[in-house]
PDB file of C-alpha atoms and ligand atoms in Angstrom:
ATOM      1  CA  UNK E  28    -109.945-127.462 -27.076  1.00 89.00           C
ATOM      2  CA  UNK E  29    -113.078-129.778 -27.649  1.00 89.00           C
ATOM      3  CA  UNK E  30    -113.783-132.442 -25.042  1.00 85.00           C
ATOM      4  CA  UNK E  31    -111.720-135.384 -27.442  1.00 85.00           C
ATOM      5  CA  UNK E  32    -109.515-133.015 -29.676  1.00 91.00           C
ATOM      6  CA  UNK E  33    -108.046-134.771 -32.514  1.00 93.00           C
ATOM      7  CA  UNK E  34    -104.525-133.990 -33.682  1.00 95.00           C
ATOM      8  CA  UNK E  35    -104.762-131.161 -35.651  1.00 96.00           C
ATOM      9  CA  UNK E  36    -107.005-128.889 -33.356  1.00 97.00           C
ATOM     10  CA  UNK E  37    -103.559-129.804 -30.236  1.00 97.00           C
ATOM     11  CA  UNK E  38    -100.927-128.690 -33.078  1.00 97.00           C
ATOM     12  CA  UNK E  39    -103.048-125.456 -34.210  1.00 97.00           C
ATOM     13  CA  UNK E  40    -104.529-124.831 -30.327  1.00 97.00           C
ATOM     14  CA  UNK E  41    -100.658-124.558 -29.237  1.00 97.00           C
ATOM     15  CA  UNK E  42     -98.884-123.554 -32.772  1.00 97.00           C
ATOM     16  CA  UNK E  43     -96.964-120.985 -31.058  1.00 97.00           C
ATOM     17  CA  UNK E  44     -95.097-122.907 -28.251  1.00 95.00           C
ATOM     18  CA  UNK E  45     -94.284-125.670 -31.121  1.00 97.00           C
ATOM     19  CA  UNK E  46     -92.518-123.487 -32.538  1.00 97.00           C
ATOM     20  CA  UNK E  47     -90.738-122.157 -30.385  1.00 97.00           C
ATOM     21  CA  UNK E  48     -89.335-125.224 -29.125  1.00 96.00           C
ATOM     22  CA  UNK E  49     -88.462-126.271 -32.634  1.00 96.00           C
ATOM     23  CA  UNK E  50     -86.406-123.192 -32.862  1.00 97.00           C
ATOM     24  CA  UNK E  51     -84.811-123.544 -29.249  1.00 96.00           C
ATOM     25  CA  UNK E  52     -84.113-128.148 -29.698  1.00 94.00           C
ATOM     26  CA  UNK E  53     -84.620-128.440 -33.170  1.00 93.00           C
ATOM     27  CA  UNK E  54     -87.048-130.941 -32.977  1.00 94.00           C
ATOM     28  CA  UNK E  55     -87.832-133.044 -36.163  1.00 92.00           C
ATOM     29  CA  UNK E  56     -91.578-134.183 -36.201  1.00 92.00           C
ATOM     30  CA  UNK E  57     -94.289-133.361 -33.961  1.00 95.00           C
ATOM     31  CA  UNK E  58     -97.877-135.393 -33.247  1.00 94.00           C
ATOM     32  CA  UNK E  59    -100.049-135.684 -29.984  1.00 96.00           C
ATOM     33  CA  UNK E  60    -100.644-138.980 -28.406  1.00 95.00           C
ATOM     34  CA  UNK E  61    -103.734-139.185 -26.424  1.00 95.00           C
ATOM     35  CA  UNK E  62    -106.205-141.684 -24.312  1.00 95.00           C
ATOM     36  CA  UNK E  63    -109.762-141.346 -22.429  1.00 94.00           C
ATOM     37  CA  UNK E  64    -111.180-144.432 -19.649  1.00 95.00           C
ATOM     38  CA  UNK E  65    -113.418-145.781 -21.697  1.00 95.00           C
ATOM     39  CA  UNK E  66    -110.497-146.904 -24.508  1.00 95.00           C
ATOM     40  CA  UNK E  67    -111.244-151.053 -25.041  1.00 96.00           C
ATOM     41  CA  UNK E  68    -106.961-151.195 -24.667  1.00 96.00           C
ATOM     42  CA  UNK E  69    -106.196-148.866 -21.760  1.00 95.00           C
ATOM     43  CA  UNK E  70    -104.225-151.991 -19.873  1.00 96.00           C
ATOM     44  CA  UNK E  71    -102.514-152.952 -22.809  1.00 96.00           C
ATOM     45  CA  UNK E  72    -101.736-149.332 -23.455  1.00 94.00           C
ATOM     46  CA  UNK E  73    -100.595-148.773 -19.586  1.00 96.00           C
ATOM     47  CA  UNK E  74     -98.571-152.309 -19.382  1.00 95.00           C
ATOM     48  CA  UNK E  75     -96.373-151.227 -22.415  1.00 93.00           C
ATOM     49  CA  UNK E  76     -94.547-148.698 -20.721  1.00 93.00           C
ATOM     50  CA  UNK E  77     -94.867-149.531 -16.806  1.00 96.00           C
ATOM     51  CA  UNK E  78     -91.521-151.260 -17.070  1.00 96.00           C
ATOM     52  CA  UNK E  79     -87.790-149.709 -16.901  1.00 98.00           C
ATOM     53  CA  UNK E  80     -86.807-148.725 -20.438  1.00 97.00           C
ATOM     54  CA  UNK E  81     -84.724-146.443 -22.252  1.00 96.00           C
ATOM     55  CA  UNK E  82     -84.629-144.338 -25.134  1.00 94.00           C
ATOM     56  CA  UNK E  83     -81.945-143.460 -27.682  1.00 92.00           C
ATOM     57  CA  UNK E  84     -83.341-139.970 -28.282  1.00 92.00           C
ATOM     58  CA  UNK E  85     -84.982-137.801 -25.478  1.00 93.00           C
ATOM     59  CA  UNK E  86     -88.657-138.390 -24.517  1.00 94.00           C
ATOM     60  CA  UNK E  87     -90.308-135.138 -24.711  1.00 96.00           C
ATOM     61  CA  UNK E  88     -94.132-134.433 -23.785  1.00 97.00           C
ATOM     62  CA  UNK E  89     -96.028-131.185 -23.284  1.00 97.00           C
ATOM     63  CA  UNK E  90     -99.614-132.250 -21.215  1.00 98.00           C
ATOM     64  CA  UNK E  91    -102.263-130.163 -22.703  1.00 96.00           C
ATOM     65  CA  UNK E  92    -105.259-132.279 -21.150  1.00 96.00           C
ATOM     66  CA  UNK E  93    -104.770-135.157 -17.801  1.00 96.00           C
ATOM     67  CA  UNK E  94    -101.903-136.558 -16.358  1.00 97.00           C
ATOM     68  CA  UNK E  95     -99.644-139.127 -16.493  1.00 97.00           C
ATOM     69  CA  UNK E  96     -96.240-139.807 -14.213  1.00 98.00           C
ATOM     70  CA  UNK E  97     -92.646-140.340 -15.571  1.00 98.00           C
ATOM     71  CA  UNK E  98     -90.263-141.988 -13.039  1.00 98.00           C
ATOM     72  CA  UNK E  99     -86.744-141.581 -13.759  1.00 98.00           C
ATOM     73  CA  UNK E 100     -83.880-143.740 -12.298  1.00 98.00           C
ATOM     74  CA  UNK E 101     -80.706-141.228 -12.132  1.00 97.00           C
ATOM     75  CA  UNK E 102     -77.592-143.036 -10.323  1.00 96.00           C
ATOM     76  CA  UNK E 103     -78.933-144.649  -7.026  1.00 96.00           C
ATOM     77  CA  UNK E 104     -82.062-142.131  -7.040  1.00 97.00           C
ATOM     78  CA  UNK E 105     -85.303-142.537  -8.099  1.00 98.00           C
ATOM     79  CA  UNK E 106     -87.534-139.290  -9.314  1.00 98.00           C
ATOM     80  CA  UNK E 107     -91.449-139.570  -9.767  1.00 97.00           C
ATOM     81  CA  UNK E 108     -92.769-136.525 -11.639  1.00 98.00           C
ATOM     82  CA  UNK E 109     -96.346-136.375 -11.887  1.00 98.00           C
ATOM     83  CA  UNK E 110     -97.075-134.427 -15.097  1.00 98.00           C
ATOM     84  CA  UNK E 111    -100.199-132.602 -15.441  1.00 98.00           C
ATOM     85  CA  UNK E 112    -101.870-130.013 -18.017  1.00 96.00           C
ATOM     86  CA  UNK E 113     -99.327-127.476 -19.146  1.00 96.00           C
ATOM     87  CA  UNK E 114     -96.167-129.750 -17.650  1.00 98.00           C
ATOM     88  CA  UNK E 115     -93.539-130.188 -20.589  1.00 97.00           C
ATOM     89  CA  UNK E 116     -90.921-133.086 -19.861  1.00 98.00           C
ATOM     90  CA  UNK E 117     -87.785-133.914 -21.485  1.00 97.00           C
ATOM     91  CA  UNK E 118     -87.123-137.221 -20.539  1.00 96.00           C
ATOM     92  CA  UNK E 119     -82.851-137.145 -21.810  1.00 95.00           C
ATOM     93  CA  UNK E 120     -81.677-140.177 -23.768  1.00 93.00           C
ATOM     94  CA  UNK E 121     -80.566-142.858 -22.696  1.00 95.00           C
ATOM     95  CA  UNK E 122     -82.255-142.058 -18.735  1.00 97.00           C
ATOM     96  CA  UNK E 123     -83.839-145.342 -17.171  1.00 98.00           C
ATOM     97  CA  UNK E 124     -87.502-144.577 -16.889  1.00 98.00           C
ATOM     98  CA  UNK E 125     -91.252-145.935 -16.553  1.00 98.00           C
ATOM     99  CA  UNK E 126     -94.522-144.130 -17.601  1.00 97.00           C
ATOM    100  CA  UNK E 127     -97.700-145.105 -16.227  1.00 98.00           C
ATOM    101  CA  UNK E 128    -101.321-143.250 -17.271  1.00 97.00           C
ATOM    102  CA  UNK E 129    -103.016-144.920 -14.225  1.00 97.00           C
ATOM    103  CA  UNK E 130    -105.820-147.422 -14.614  1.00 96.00           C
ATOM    104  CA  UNK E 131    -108.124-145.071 -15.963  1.00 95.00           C
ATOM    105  CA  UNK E 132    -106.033-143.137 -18.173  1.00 96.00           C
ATOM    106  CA  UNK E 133    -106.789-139.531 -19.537  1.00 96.00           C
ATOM    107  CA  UNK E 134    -104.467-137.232 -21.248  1.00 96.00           C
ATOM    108  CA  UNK E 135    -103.585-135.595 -24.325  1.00 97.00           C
ATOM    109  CA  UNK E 136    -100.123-134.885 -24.767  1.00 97.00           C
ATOM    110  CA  UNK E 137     -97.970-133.556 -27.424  1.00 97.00           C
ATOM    111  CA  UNK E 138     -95.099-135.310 -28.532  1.00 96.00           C
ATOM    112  CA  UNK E 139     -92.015-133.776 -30.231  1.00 95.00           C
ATOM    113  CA  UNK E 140     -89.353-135.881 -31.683  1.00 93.00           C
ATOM    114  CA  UNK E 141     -85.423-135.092 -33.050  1.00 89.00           C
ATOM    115  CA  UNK E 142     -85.445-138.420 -34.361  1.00 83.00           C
ATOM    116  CA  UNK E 143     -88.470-140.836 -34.022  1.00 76.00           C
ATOM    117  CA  UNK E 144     -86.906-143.612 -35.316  1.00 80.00           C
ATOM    118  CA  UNK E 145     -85.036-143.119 -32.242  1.00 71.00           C
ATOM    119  CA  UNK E 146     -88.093-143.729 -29.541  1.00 78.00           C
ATOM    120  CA  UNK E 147     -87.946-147.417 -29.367  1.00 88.00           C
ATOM    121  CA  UNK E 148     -88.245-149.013 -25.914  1.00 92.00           C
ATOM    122  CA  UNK E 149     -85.008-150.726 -24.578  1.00 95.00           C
ATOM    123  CA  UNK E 150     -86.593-152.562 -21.759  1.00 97.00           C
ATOM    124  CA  UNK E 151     -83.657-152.859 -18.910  1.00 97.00           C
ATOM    125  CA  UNK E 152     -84.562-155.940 -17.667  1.00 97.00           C
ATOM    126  CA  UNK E 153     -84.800-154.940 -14.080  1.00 97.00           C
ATOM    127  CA  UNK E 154     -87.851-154.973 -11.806  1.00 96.00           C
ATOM    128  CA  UNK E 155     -87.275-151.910  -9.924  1.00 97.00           C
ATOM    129  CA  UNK E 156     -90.326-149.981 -11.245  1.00 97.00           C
ATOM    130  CA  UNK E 157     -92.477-153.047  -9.639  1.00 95.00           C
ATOM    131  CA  UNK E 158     -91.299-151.669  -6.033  1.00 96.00           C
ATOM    132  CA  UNK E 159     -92.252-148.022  -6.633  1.00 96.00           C
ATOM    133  CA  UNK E 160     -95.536-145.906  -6.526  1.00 93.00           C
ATOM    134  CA  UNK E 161     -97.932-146.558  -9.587  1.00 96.00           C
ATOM    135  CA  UNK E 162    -100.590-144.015 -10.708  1.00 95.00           C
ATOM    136  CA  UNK E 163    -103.654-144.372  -8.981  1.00 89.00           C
ATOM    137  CA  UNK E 164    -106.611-142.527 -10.848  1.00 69.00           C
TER     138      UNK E 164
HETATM  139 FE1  FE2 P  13     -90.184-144.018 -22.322  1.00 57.09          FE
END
């Protein structure tokens, strides 16, 4: 990949594996979500999704560039996965979660969808994720 890859260079680059997990999860639409450091809203960006939230479809990411880290809330356990490049994640619906890209985020990730109508943000309403680990650089 170049060193800012736009859309269509992530799809073709990984064509193959797209497919495939069409074919395995039936995924709907595909696109690839990305940021660098220098991006003017990287706060407002990393804000959006610090908080507990959930989904009515799964959240599913395949890194291809940087990291990011999902922490899921399952029963009275808490999970931090720190995804880096070539980590897929299938957050499942309806899972408590937070995301955070760090204060300096970079990564370019892949995003497939079974229904995207579906990714909303529920926001829980708790302030768990405030007393956990956030992503530092
Ligand atoms: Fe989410």
């Amino acid at each position: 990949l170049s060193d800012a890859p736009q859309q269509d260079e992530v799809i073709a680059a990984y064509k193959a594996d797209i497919g495939r997990l069409i074919d395995e999860e039936g995924y709907q639409t595909v696109d690839v979500v990305s940021m660098v450091p220098d991006h003017p809203e990287k706060a407002a960006f990393r804000q959006k999704f610090l908080e507990e939230h959930r989904h009515s479809e799964d959240e599913v990411r395949f890194f291809v560039e940087g990291q990011g880290l999902f922490t899921l809330h399952i029963g009275d356990r808490v999970y931090e996965v720190l995804c880096t490049k070539g980590d897929l994640i299938s957050v499942p619906a309806n899972t408590p979660h937070w995301f955070d890209m760090g204060p300096n985020p970079r990564f370019v990730a892949i995003r497939l969808f079974n229904n995207p109508e579906g990714w909303v943000a529920n926001f829980t309403g708790s302030d768990i994720a405030q007393r956990f680990n956030r992503l530092e650089n």
